[in-house]
Every structure is written in C-alpha cells, then in structure tokens.
Amino acid sequence: MFMQRAYLLLGGGDIPAVVKALLNMKGPNAILPCRSCNIRGFLRQAKEVDLAATKTESDDLAKEYGIKETPILSHLSLLKFPASFPPDFMHIMENLIPHLVDHYTGAFKGLDEGHVWEAIRQAAVDTGDTIPSSYGRRIPDISSARTQFTAEAWFVWTTLLAPELLHKQFTNNKYYDHFARLVKLINLCLGWTITKDQLSQIRVGFIEWVEDYERYVPI
C-alpha cells in the first residue's frame, strides 16, 4: 500500500478559459488583459482585491488590475503565477497570424495594391496540387474560405507557403524581414530539443519581434 500523490505543474487550454477560470482574471477585454507582463506583481494585486473593504472598492481594483480575486490554484506551491499558464501554440496561430494578414491586406503595406494579393491567394491554393499531404492539410482559399482555416492551416500557410509567397511583395522590405523573423522563432519552438542558447534566443527574439510589431503597425 502506498499513498498516491498528484502534482499539477502546468495549466492550459483556450486563452479566455485559462485567464478567467484558472487565473481569475478579467480576461482579454480588461484594461490590463495580459497575464504575463504586469511588473507590479500578479498575486499582490489579487490580494488587494481580496482584502478590499467594500464591493465597490473590490470592483474598482479588479478593473484597474484585471484580476477578480486570488486564484484557488495559487495554494499549490509547485505552480508559478502566471508563468505556469502559458498561451498554447494553437491559439497563438489562430489569433496572431490572421491579424497579421489583416494588416498586410489593409489600406497600407502594399499588398492591397492591384493584383498582388490575388496572385498570392491563388498561388497558395495551387500549392495543394503538388505539396504532399504529409507536410500538412491542403489549405482553403485565404480570401473566400478563411473561416475554414484551422490552426493547422494557418501553420502550413505561415511556415511553408508565406515565406516564399510574400518575398519581395512589400513596398518596404522591413515588413517581410519582420515576418521572416517570426517564422524563424516558430521553427525554433518546434525543435525536438531546445538548448539553453536557443531558449534565450526565443525569449529575446519574441520580445524584440513584439516591440517592432508595435512600431510598424498603427494600432
């Protein structure tokens, strides 16, 4: 006979579900929606919400901090908040890449000029005739059937097709270089093994990529 113990190390799932159900935060629509970049301290702020003297004060603090209360899972010593609840790759692909495509095909960046995007769209569809299925599913038409894109389809488009199809298509090449850096970081994350040097490269690389994104894109 022995006592079996279970230890929770990581939590994952749909981004809004993780934020609201596991972390007890306000969620993506909060004034402070991010669960990873609040330098003033996640749990300290949650404790302030818990100890508020009135419901009005609690609601005001929750709105300011983006945290509703201290998560019950914070009592598990092996978990680190919010580091133990990283965003999963599937939802990053389904959120980030469509936004990039929206920016690329909007009223700026050059891809909306003339027939450029139409040619890119058609070329992506045509690749399904020659690329083996072992590399991923045949992607739908990114213009007329975009709602049919799954995380896998976005992944195939981003890592296999877009680096070639977008090459020399921007009026300013810095946007292509920025996209290529993202693809390189994604590929590093998918390695069978990741060295400490590569981990540092991934961490610094994504920070720099996001900072450049905020400079390049008028949000």
Tab-separated table of C-alpha atoms in Angstrom:
chain	number	residue	atom	x	y	z
A	1	MET	CA	0.000	0.000	0.000
A	2	PHE	CA	1.218	3.489	-0.739
A	3	MET	CA	-0.208	6.978	-0.898
A	4	GLN	CA	-0.502	8.248	-4.438
A	5	ARG	CA	0.010	11.960	-4.922
A	6	ALA	CA	-0.709	14.092	-7.972
A	7	TYR	CA	1.169	17.307	-8.690
A	8	LEU	CA	-0.108	19.941	-11.071
A	9	LEU	CA	2.734	21.632	-12.939
A	10	LEU	CA	1.090	23.358	-15.887
A	11	GLY	CA	-2.361	24.503	-16.906
A	12	GLY	CA	-3.526	25.012	-20.465
A	13	GLY	CA	-6.493	25.449	-22.728
A	14	ASP	CA	-8.379	28.103	-24.604
A	15	ILE	CA	-6.869	31.513	-23.803
A	16	PRO	CA	-10.040	33.146	-22.371
A	17	ALA	CA	-10.814	29.977	-20.397
A	18	VAL	CA	-7.358	29.831	-18.809
A	19	VAL	CA	-7.414	33.521	-17.931
A	20	LYS	CA	-10.921	33.541	-16.454
A	21	ALA	CA	-11.337	30.047	-14.991
A	22	LEU	CA	-7.819	29.225	-13.796
A	23	LEU	CA	-6.295	32.639	-13.097
A	24	ASN	CA	-9.462	34.515	-12.070
A	25	MET	CA	-8.550	37.488	-14.238
A	26	LYS	CA	-10.950	39.794	-16.049
A	27	GLY	CA	-9.928	38.409	-19.419
A	28	PRO	CA	-8.811	39.697	-22.836
A	29	ASN	CA	-11.225	42.642	-22.762
A	30	ALA	CA	-9.900	44.044	-19.486
A	31	ILE	CA	-7.910	47.270	-19.282
A	32	LEU	CA	-4.941	45.136	-18.233
A	33	PRO	CA	-5.595	41.851	-20.052
A	34	CYS	CA	-2.098	40.341	-20.137
A	35	ARG	CA	-1.326	37.585	-17.664
A	36	SER	CA	2.426	37.667	-18.233
A	37	CYS	CA	3.707	41.242	-18.339
A	38	ASN	CA	2.362	43.006	-15.236
A	39	ILE	CA	5.545	44.056	-13.467
A	40	ARG	CA	3.805	45.184	-10.253
A	41	GLY	CA	3.054	41.623	-9.180
A	42	PHE	CA	0.138	39.367	-10.020
A	43	LEU	CA	-0.612	37.832	-6.624
A	44	ARG	CA	-0.005	41.026	-4.667
A	45	GLN	CA	-2.673	42.768	-6.711
A	46	ALA	CA	-5.038	39.809	-6.343
A	47	LYS	CA	-4.614	40.035	-2.574
A	48	GLU	CA	-5.535	43.725	-2.674
A	49	VAL	CA	-8.763	42.799	-4.442
A	50	ASP	CA	-9.477	40.094	-1.837
A	51	LEU	CA	-8.943	42.497	1.066
A	52	ALA	CA	-10.953	45.397	-0.323
A	53	ALA	CA	-13.248	46.884	2.325
A	54	THR	CA	-16.296	47.185	0.064
A	55	LYS	CA	-17.619	45.562	-3.091
A	56	THR	CA	-17.252	48.878	-4.912
A	57	GLU	CA	-13.590	49.086	-3.940
A	58	SER	CA	-13.109	45.442	-4.952
A	59	ASP	CA	-14.723	46.070	-8.343
A	60	ASP	CA	-12.607	49.196	-8.891
A	61	LEU	CA	-9.390	47.338	-8.078
A	62	ALA	CA	-10.411	44.398	-10.263
A	63	LYS	CA	-10.963	46.811	-13.136
A	64	GLU	CA	-7.618	48.524	-12.541
A	65	TYR	CA	-5.593	45.318	-12.175
A	66	GLY	CA	-7.567	42.998	-14.432
A	67	ILE	CA	-7.785	40.412	-11.627
A	68	LYS	CA	-11.027	39.366	-9.932
A	69	GLU	CA	-9.545	37.556	-6.917
A	70	THR	CA	-6.731	35.258	-5.847
A	71	PRO	CA	-6.956	32.014	-7.884
A	72	ILE	CA	-7.669	28.935	-5.791
A	73	LEU	CA	-4.846	27.102	-7.589
A	74	SER	CA	-2.338	29.582	-6.127
A	75	HIS	CA	-2.344	27.407	-2.986
A	76	LEU	CA	-0.446	24.735	-4.958
A	77	SER	CA	3.197	25.507	-4.271
A	78	LEU	CA	4.512	23.957	-7.486
A	79	LEU	CA	2.570	26.400	-9.658
A	80	LYS	CA	4.016	29.789	-10.518
A	81	PHE	CA	1.543	32.514	-11.434
A	82	PRO	CA	1.161	33.354	-14.230
A	83	ALA	CA	4.195	31.512	-15.657
A	84	SER	CA	2.589	28.065	-15.238
A	85	PHE	CA	-0.214	29.022	-17.627
A	86	PRO	CA	1.492	29.909	-20.915
A	87	PRO	CA	-0.550	30.525	-24.082
A	88	ASP	CA	-0.676	27.427	-26.277
A	89	PHE	CA	0.662	27.396	-29.806
A	90	MET	CA	-2.664	26.535	-31.435
A	91	HIS	CA	-4.402	29.665	-30.198
A	92	ILE	CA	-1.386	31.837	-30.969
A	93	MET	CA	-1.609	30.664	-34.579
A	94	GLU	CA	-5.365	31.261	-34.698
A	95	ASN	CA	-5.055	34.777	-33.287
A	96	LEU	CA	-1.730	36.282	-34.326
A	97	ILE	CA	-1.460	35.175	-37.954
A	98	PRO	CA	-4.978	36.271	-39.023
A	99	HIS	CA	-4.243	39.688	-37.506
A	100	LEU	CA	-1.026	39.905	-39.498
A	101	VAL	CA	-2.876	39.011	-42.692
A	102	ASP	CA	-5.434	41.718	-41.897
A	103	HIS	CA	-2.664	44.263	-41.531
A	104	TYR	CA	-0.881	43.110	-44.662
A	105	THR	CA	-4.029	43.312	-46.777
A	106	GLY	CA	-5.448	46.539	-45.363
A	107	ALA	CA	-5.033	50.065	-46.685
A	108	PHE	CA	-1.273	50.014	-46.241
A	109	LYS	CA	1.858	47.876	-46.601
A	110	GLY	CA	1.459	47.453	-50.377
A	111	LEU	CA	-0.204	44.047	-50.614
A	112	ASP	CA	-3.583	45.604	-51.363
A	113	GLU	CA	-2.285	47.288	-54.497
A	114	GLY	CA	-3.526	45.963	-57.829
A	115	HIS	CA	-3.430	42.208	-58.270
A	116	VAL	CA	-0.712	41.420	-55.703
A	117	TRP	CA	-2.838	39.784	-53.002
A	118	GLU	CA	-4.988	37.995	-55.569
A	119	ALA	CA	-1.866	36.403	-57.033
A	120	ILE	CA	-0.616	35.375	-53.585
A	121	ARG	CA	-4.006	33.898	-52.701
A	122	GLN	CA	-4.200	31.872	-55.904
A	123	ALA	CA	-0.626	30.636	-55.629
A	124	ALA	CA	-1.297	29.387	-52.097
A	125	VAL	CA	-4.365	27.457	-53.268
A	126	ASP	CA	-2.458	25.949	-56.205
A	127	THR	CA	0.270	24.548	-53.943
A	128	GLY	CA	-2.206	21.912	-52.785
A	129	ASP	CA	-1.758	20.134	-56.121
A	130	THR	CA	1.946	19.491	-55.589
A	131	ILE	CA	2.733	19.523	-51.859
A	132	PRO	CA	2.459	16.050	-50.212
A	133	SER	CA	-0.190	15.755	-47.516
A	134	SER	CA	2.488	14.658	-45.047
A	135	TYR	CA	3.503	18.317	-44.829
A	136	GLY	CA	0.025	19.322	-43.684
A	137	ARG	CA	-3.529	19.674	-44.916
A	138	ARG	CA	-4.386	21.429	-48.160
A	139	ILE	CA	-5.209	24.992	-47.185
A	140	PRO	CA	-8.500	26.648	-48.198
A	141	ASP	CA	-8.753	29.891	-50.145
A	142	ILE	CA	-7.479	32.537	-47.731
A	143	SER	CA	-9.870	35.134	-49.159
A	144	SER	CA	-13.177	33.361	-49.790
A	145	ALA	CA	-12.891	30.463	-47.304
A	146	ARG	CA	-10.922	31.987	-44.462
A	147	THR	CA	-13.442	30.794	-41.868
A	148	GLN	CA	-12.406	27.241	-42.793
A	149	PHE	CA	-8.808	27.875	-41.715
A	150	THR	CA	-7.803	25.777	-38.716
A	151	ALA	CA	-4.686	26.247	-36.601
A	152	GLU	CA	-3.009	23.636	-38.810
A	153	ALA	CA	-3.927	25.529	-41.974
A	154	TRP	CA	-2.552	28.778	-40.550
A	155	PHE	CA	0.598	26.928	-39.525
A	156	VAL	CA	1.093	25.497	-43.033
A	157	TRP	CA	0.461	28.890	-44.599
A	158	THR	CA	2.820	30.682	-42.214
A	159	THR	CA	5.789	28.331	-42.120
A	160	LEU	CA	5.718	26.678	-45.554
A	161	LEU	CA	3.970	28.979	-48.029
A	162	ALA	CA	4.087	32.591	-46.878
A	163	PRO	CA	7.902	32.929	-46.651
A	164	GLU	CA	8.081	32.330	-50.408
A	165	LEU	CA	4.789	33.926	-51.465
A	166	LEU	CA	5.406	37.171	-49.570
A	167	HIS	CA	9.030	37.528	-50.658
A	168	LYS	CA	9.616	40.883	-52.413
A	169	GLN	CA	5.888	41.714	-52.277
A	170	PHE	CA	6.036	44.514	-49.686
A	171	THR	CA	6.753	48.090	-50.686
A	172	ASN	CA	9.042	48.241	-47.645
A	173	ASN	CA	11.107	45.107	-47.109
A	174	LYS	CA	11.274	45.603	-43.335
A	175	TYR	CA	7.791	44.082	-43.079
A	176	TYR	CA	8.909	40.906	-44.820
A	177	ASP	CA	12.016	40.710	-42.631
A	178	HIS	CA	9.778	41.114	-39.590
A	179	PHE	CA	7.546	38.249	-40.752
A	180	ALA	CA	10.557	36.048	-41.542
A	181	ARG	CA	11.853	36.548	-38.006
A	182	LEU	CA	8.528	35.271	-36.668
A	183	VAL	CA	8.747	32.144	-38.822
A	184	LYS	CA	12.289	31.513	-37.591
A	185	LEU	CA	11.148	31.806	-33.964
A	186	ILE	CA	8.219	29.455	-34.571
A	187	ASN	CA	10.540	26.874	-36.108
A	188	LEU	CA	12.899	27.148	-33.129
A	189	CYS	CA	9.975	26.434	-30.793
A	190	LEU	CA	9.170	23.258	-32.729
A	191	GLY	CA	12.597	21.681	-32.379
A	192	TRP	CA	12.795	18.166	-30.941
A	193	THR	CA	15.298	19.582	-28.474
A	194	ILE	CA	15.865	23.190	-27.438
A	195	THR	CA	19.217	24.248	-25.999
A	196	LYS	CA	19.649	26.951	-23.373
A	197	ASP	CA	21.100	29.249	-26.020
A	198	GLN	CA	18.091	28.652	-28.261
A	199	LEU	CA	15.726	29.238	-25.346
A	200	SER	CA	17.380	32.590	-24.737
A	201	GLN	CA	17.187	33.335	-28.459
A	202	ILE	CA	13.456	32.532	-28.455
A	203	ARG	CA	12.758	34.667	-25.389
A	204	VAL	CA	14.692	37.712	-26.589
A	205	GLY	CA	13.545	37.202	-30.172
A	206	PHE	CA	9.840	37.330	-29.329
A	207	ILE	CA	10.312	40.407	-27.140
A	208	GLU	CA	12.062	42.228	-29.968
A	209	TRP	CA	9.502	40.985	-32.507
A	210	VAL	CA	6.570	42.328	-30.477
A	211	GLU	CA	8.312	45.654	-29.909
A	212	ASP	CA	8.915	46.012	-33.653
A	213	TYR	CA	5.326	44.967	-34.368
A	214	GLU	CA	4.068	47.785	-32.162
A	215	ARG	CA	6.300	50.233	-34.019
A	216	TYR	CA	5.382	49.017	-37.504
A	217	VAL	CA	1.625	48.640	-37.097
A	218	PRO	CA	-0.602	51.641	-36.300
A	219	ILE	CA	-2.860	50.108	-33.642
